[in-house]
XYZ file of C-alpha atoms in Angstrom:
372
model
C 0.000 0.000 0.000
C 1.397 3.382 -0.941
C 2.274 5.563 2.021
C 1.952 9.315 1.954
C 5.197 11.198 1.768
C 5.962 14.854 1.531
C 8.537 15.552 -1.162
C 10.389 18.809 -1.580
C 13.535 19.853 -3.346
C 15.859 22.755 -3.847
C 16.580 24.440 -7.153
C 19.986 26.036 -7.276
C 20.403 29.443 -8.931
C 22.058 32.693 -7.969
C 19.694 34.831 -10.031
C 17.068 36.903 -8.194
C 14.216 35.422 -10.211
C 13.384 31.743 -10.453
C 13.142 30.307 -13.958
C 9.412 29.985 -14.471
C 9.855 27.670 -17.443
C 11.782 25.025 -15.540
C 9.957 21.844 -14.614
C 11.004 19.666 -11.728
C 9.416 16.347 -12.547
C 10.656 12.798 -12.665
C 10.484 11.533 -16.205
C 11.660 14.663 -18.021
C 14.780 14.208 -20.111
C 18.082 14.975 -18.471
C 18.770 17.752 -20.968
C 15.536 19.564 -20.209
C 15.634 19.619 -16.426
C 17.676 21.506 -13.883
C 20.361 19.639 -11.886
C 18.094 19.644 -8.848
C 15.041 18.120 -10.519
C 13.706 14.815 -9.267
C 15.173 13.023 -12.275
C 18.688 13.945 -11.189
C 18.111 13.307 -7.497
C 16.313 9.990 -8.039
C 16.487 7.305 -10.695
C 19.201 5.086 -12.153
C 21.900 3.057 -10.440
C 24.018 4.199 -7.476
C 26.861 2.513 -5.595
C 28.307 3.569 -2.274
C 28.514 2.965 1.439
C 25.924 2.940 4.204
C 26.843 3.720 7.818
C 24.909 4.295 11.029
C 25.544 6.765 13.845
C 24.181 7.348 17.339
C 21.486 10.027 17.473
C 22.721 10.987 20.942
C 26.483 11.288 20.503
C 27.006 11.016 16.740
C 29.423 8.134 17.320
C 29.794 5.492 14.627
C 27.852 2.256 15.102
C 29.969 -0.406 13.331
C 28.534 -3.216 11.229
C 26.921 -5.775 13.610
C 29.291 -8.643 14.283
C 26.825 -11.312 13.163
C 27.258 -9.999 9.598
C 31.072 -10.173 9.796
C 33.243 -13.295 9.213
C 34.679 -14.694 12.442
C 38.251 -14.183 11.245
C 37.630 -10.457 10.793
C 36.056 -10.228 14.242
C 38.996 -12.055 15.823
C 41.446 -9.608 14.246
C 39.343 -6.624 15.261
C 38.564 -5.737 11.639
C 34.928 -4.780 12.049
C 33.873 -2.699 9.016
C 32.495 0.764 9.696
C 29.912 0.492 6.922
C 28.205 -1.721 4.378
C 28.788 -1.354 0.648
C 25.468 -0.905 -1.136
C 24.139 -0.829 -4.686
C 20.894 1.100 -5.067
C 18.559 0.858 -8.063
C 15.713 3.311 -8.646
C 13.084 3.570 -11.332
C 9.840 5.442 -11.669
C 6.535 3.731 -10.922
C 3.485 4.382 -13.081
C 0.899 5.010 -10.381
C 0.105 4.197 -6.805
C -2.789 2.116 -5.560
C -5.112 5.106 -5.609
C -4.200 5.991 -9.177
C -2.793 9.387 -8.230
C 0.029 10.701 -10.386
C 2.054 13.878 -10.600
C 2.060 16.224 -13.594
C 4.324 13.838 -15.543
C 2.128 10.829 -14.872
C 4.581 9.557 -12.258
C 3.229 8.485 -8.886
C 6.468 7.502 -7.260
C 9.652 5.502 -7.317
C 10.628 1.891 -6.759
C 13.923 1.613 -4.885
C 15.951 -1.571 -4.431
C 18.961 -1.705 -2.093
C 21.483 -4.542 -2.392
C 23.554 -4.638 0.789
C 26.884 -6.433 0.376
C 28.038 -8.579 3.286
C 31.689 -8.359 4.432
C 33.790 -11.296 3.225
C 37.344 -12.644 3.157
C 39.228 -15.260 1.142
C 37.252 -17.272 -1.394
C 34.076 -15.504 -0.335
C 35.268 -12.414 -2.205
C 34.510 -14.150 -5.510
C 30.850 -14.754 -4.650
C 29.601 -12.202 -2.164
C 26.566 -12.695 0.028
C 24.006 -9.927 -0.288
C 20.742 -8.853 1.258
C 18.157 -7.093 -0.926
C 15.324 -4.864 0.230
C 12.734 -2.940 -1.747
C 10.563 0.048 -0.945
C 8.179 2.334 -2.756
C 8.596 6.115 -2.483
C 5.383 7.931 -3.483
C 5.595 11.444 -4.874
C 1.961 12.194 -4.091
C 0.035 12.981 -0.937
C -2.859 10.635 -1.647
C -4.374 9.617 1.654
C -2.199 12.021 3.629
C -3.873 13.903 6.428
C -0.734 15.061 8.177
C 1.424 16.433 5.381
C 1.191 17.503 1.777
C 3.879 17.949 -0.872
C 5.638 21.262 -0.556
C 7.576 22.975 -3.321
C 9.689 25.346 -1.234
C 12.759 26.223 -3.249
C 15.974 27.754 -2.027
C 18.318 29.563 -4.382
C 22.027 29.056 -4.786
C 24.732 29.261 -7.405
C 24.669 26.727 -10.281
C 28.439 26.273 -10.168
C 28.128 24.837 -6.679
C 26.057 22.013 -8.125
C 24.448 21.003 -4.831
C 20.753 20.067 -4.651
C 18.604 19.003 -1.730
C 15.203 17.415 -1.238
C 13.485 15.704 1.664
C 10.823 13.042 2.041
C 8.633 12.255 5.040
C 6.375 9.261 5.730
C 4.006 10.241 8.555
C 2.714 6.746 9.259
C 6.278 5.536 9.834
C 7.497 8.768 11.458
C 10.486 8.591 9.117
C 12.272 11.426 7.314
C 15.104 11.383 4.783
C 17.123 14.284 3.433
C 18.983 13.813 0.138
C 21.855 16.024 -1.034
C 23.319 15.703 -4.518
C 26.601 17.142 -5.706
C 26.876 17.323 -9.488
C 30.536 18.352 -9.348
C 31.675 15.182 -7.623
C 34.714 14.587 -5.488
C 37.346 13.229 -7.880
C 38.546 15.028 -10.991
C 39.577 11.694 -12.558
C 36.043 10.291 -12.432
C 33.731 10.306 -15.445
C 31.006 12.940 -15.659
C 28.475 10.326 -14.581
C 30.322 9.087 -11.500
C 31.140 12.669 -10.484
C 27.454 12.943 -9.567
C 27.390 11.965 -5.900
C 24.559 11.719 -3.396
C 24.403 11.839 0.403
C 21.245 10.521 2.059
C 20.477 11.015 5.748
C 17.584 8.998 7.191
C 16.093 9.529 10.644
C 13.313 7.761 12.531
C 11.226 9.840 14.931
C 10.284 8.169 18.195
C 6.709 9.187 19.140
C 6.689 7.783 22.680
C 9.178 10.291 24.035
C 9.229 12.768 21.146
C 12.884 12.174 20.293
C 14.749 11.114 17.202
C 15.579 7.431 17.299
C 19.006 5.838 16.872
C 20.565 5.086 14.567
C 20.919 7.885 12.032
C 21.429 6.229 8.648
C 23.869 7.933 6.282
C 24.543 6.758 2.737
C 27.200 8.260 0.467
C 26.990 7.016 -3.097
C 27.846 7.901 -6.670
C 25.768 7.481 -9.780
C 27.092 4.673 -11.956
C 24.331 4.429 -14.540
C 21.291 6.336 -15.744
C 19.584 2.965 -16.184
C 18.291 0.973 -13.237
C 19.015 -2.743 -12.935
C 15.916 -3.162 -10.807
C 18.060 -4.542 -8.013
C 19.061 -7.563 -10.087
C 22.840 -7.121 -9.993
C 23.312 -9.952 -7.494
C 20.477 -12.200 -8.678
C 21.744 -15.737 -9.177
C 24.976 -15.033 -7.295
C 28.383 -14.323 -8.783
C 28.775 -10.738 -7.555
C 32.466 -10.376 -6.719
C 34.469 -7.896 -4.655
C 36.258 -6.426 -7.672
C 32.980 -5.488 -9.357
C 31.686 -3.881 -6.179
C 34.930 -1.969 -5.672
C 34.831 -0.641 -9.225
C 31.248 0.512 -8.774
C 31.787 2.118 -5.369
C 35.128 3.563 -6.496
C 38.547 2.231 -5.560
C 39.425 5.245 -3.430
C 36.105 5.049 -1.602
C 36.525 1.313 -0.944
C 40.003 1.821 0.440
C 38.983 4.755 2.651
C 35.278 4.628 3.583
C 33.773 7.988 4.505
C 32.628 6.469 7.798
C 36.256 5.969 8.860
C 36.696 9.738 8.870
C 35.634 12.415 11.314
C 32.950 15.049 11.276
C 33.696 18.741 10.792
C 34.971 20.600 13.852
C 31.992 22.935 13.821
C 33.179 25.175 16.649
C 36.431 25.791 14.802
C 35.540 25.711 11.113
C 31.981 27.068 11.031
C 32.189 29.943 13.510
C 31.966 33.339 11.838
C 29.800 35.490 9.618
C 27.510 33.863 7.064
C 25.446 35.144 4.152
C 22.176 33.202 4.210
C 20.117 32.807 1.009
C 16.438 31.924 1.110
C 13.718 32.253 -1.445
C 10.459 34.042 -0.781
C 7.506 35.006 -2.929
C 7.239 38.684 -3.808
C 3.451 38.431 -3.901
C 3.308 38.142 -7.690
C 4.011 34.415 -7.926
C 7.696 35.138 -8.497
C 10.310 33.784 -6.112
C 13.187 36.071 -5.252
C 16.481 35.391 -3.528
C 16.384 36.986 -0.077
C 19.694 37.292 1.742
C 20.675 38.193 5.263
C 23.962 38.384 7.155
C 24.188 36.399 10.397
C 26.951 35.839 12.939
C 27.337 32.318 14.273
C 29.512 31.932 17.358
C 30.700 28.721 19.008
C 27.595 28.674 21.209
C 25.378 28.302 18.126
C 27.065 25.020 17.207
C 27.289 23.525 20.698
C 25.017 20.915 22.210
C 23.326 22.793 25.050
C 20.536 22.688 27.623
C 18.180 25.656 27.792
C 15.543 25.383 30.528
C 13.318 22.435 29.602
C 14.690 22.029 26.065
C 17.967 20.523 24.922
C 19.542 21.361 21.561
C 21.841 18.706 20.101
C 24.367 19.297 17.314
C 25.931 16.239 15.674
C 28.764 16.562 13.161
C 28.941 13.297 11.228
C 31.555 11.974 8.789
C 30.771 12.919 5.213
C 30.271 16.645 6.001
C 26.786 16.075 7.445
C 25.452 18.117 10.371
C 22.255 17.215 12.254
C 20.711 19.659 14.732
C 17.555 18.945 16.729
C 15.884 19.835 19.981
C 14.315 17.657 22.659
C 11.380 17.271 23.013
C 11.448 17.310 19.226
C 10.017 20.404 17.584
C 12.743 21.401 15.092
C 15.102 19.298 12.971
C 17.769 20.675 10.647
C 19.982 18.534 8.405
C 22.767 20.196 6.446
C 25.605 19.344 4.094
C 28.850 21.332 3.957
C 30.848 21.746 0.752
C 34.324 23.202 0.440
C 36.017 22.173 -2.796
C 37.230 23.497 -6.156
C 33.659 24.091 -7.335
C 33.073 26.538 -4.464
C 36.428 28.260 -5.127
C 37.598 27.433 -1.626
C 34.572 28.982 0.055
C 32.573 27.066 2.639
C 28.977 26.476 1.510
C 26.274 24.938 3.701
C 23.009 23.678 2.192
C 20.292 22.866 4.706
C 16.760 21.562 5.219
C 14.744 22.511 8.304
C 11.352 21.230 9.396
C 9.204 21.955 12.428
C 7.252 19.162 14.104
C 4.126 18.956 16.191
C 3.378 15.648 17.860
C -0.236 14.483 17.694
C -0.663 12.234 20.743
C -4.072 10.965 19.670
C -2.791 9.398 16.439
C 0.803 8.924 17.649
C 2.293 10.558 14.558
C 3.983 13.856 13.783
C 2.485 16.743 11.872
C 5.265 18.577 10.069
C 5.690 21.960 8.462
C 6.741 22.515 4.884
C 10.493 22.208 4.546
C 12.526 25.388 4.749
C 15.571 25.259 2.508
C 18.484 27.650 2.313
C 22.105 27.833 1.331
C 24.725 29.759 3.231
C 28.156 31.075 2.321
C 30.793 31.690 4.994
C 32.187 35.193 4.578
């Protein structure tokens, strides 16, 4: 049964007027859509790594030992993440027949999780496959509707963001894409990388629930295999390494550290948001803000605690307890940003409905910020 999910995304432009002729729909051709359209964020084949982190401390939660060969456990070689291959393709319609403007109701997503192996097992890897349906409509939703809040940023940064929320599961995911990639030697296709951050909300005590799931992956094909890459066996370690990327396999993102926010992100920022000017035209609204070390610290304020988690992969999660506000952001500082620090973020406000034991959420607020 299709579950209602709010879907929003960010279109990235520095101009003061949004392009009214642009369409952000899954199913449009790649040449006709902006980098932040659904067809660039979703769809095709991705390969990468999936890691989990504590929602309290941000500490890495290694791969459970029962998935790891005994020899690796004995030598203390517990992997920090799983390697994953993700396939996505559009679905024609959901059970209620609702479709978006392109006749697309949602997306089928298959995840092939590769089990750690040694020795002869590397030639025929064990895998675990899961499938889920991501609807792009709000059919049947009483607690959230699709929102099309767009933030504006510079096209040369190449970073897009969208978020999805399933009220019945109290689950939210934020997806960041970087069209400029992380390795100048990669092909144009594999330079398109994606970071997905998934969080479960815990209704009983109005907290976010451990673990926080983080997936960093690169696009390896515009065509989806439908999750069939390991069907019949025969998937070997070399193939997986080539798909994930040799450098990524050798140094998983989850082995790294998060950004030192109190050192690297303290200072003055120019914040860009988009707002309507009352004539159905979105304009880029900017403001200058100062962020001191206190802003980035985990702190208690009367009856509310604010937690800041800096995770490997340049991901920052900020939330309060009891949960009323959640912000997930992605920090970029590379050649595409000309050495400047850029932060792209998604913020949502939550109201817990005790009667139905689910959250009612606000439309997502998106912005991008540049450290001055």
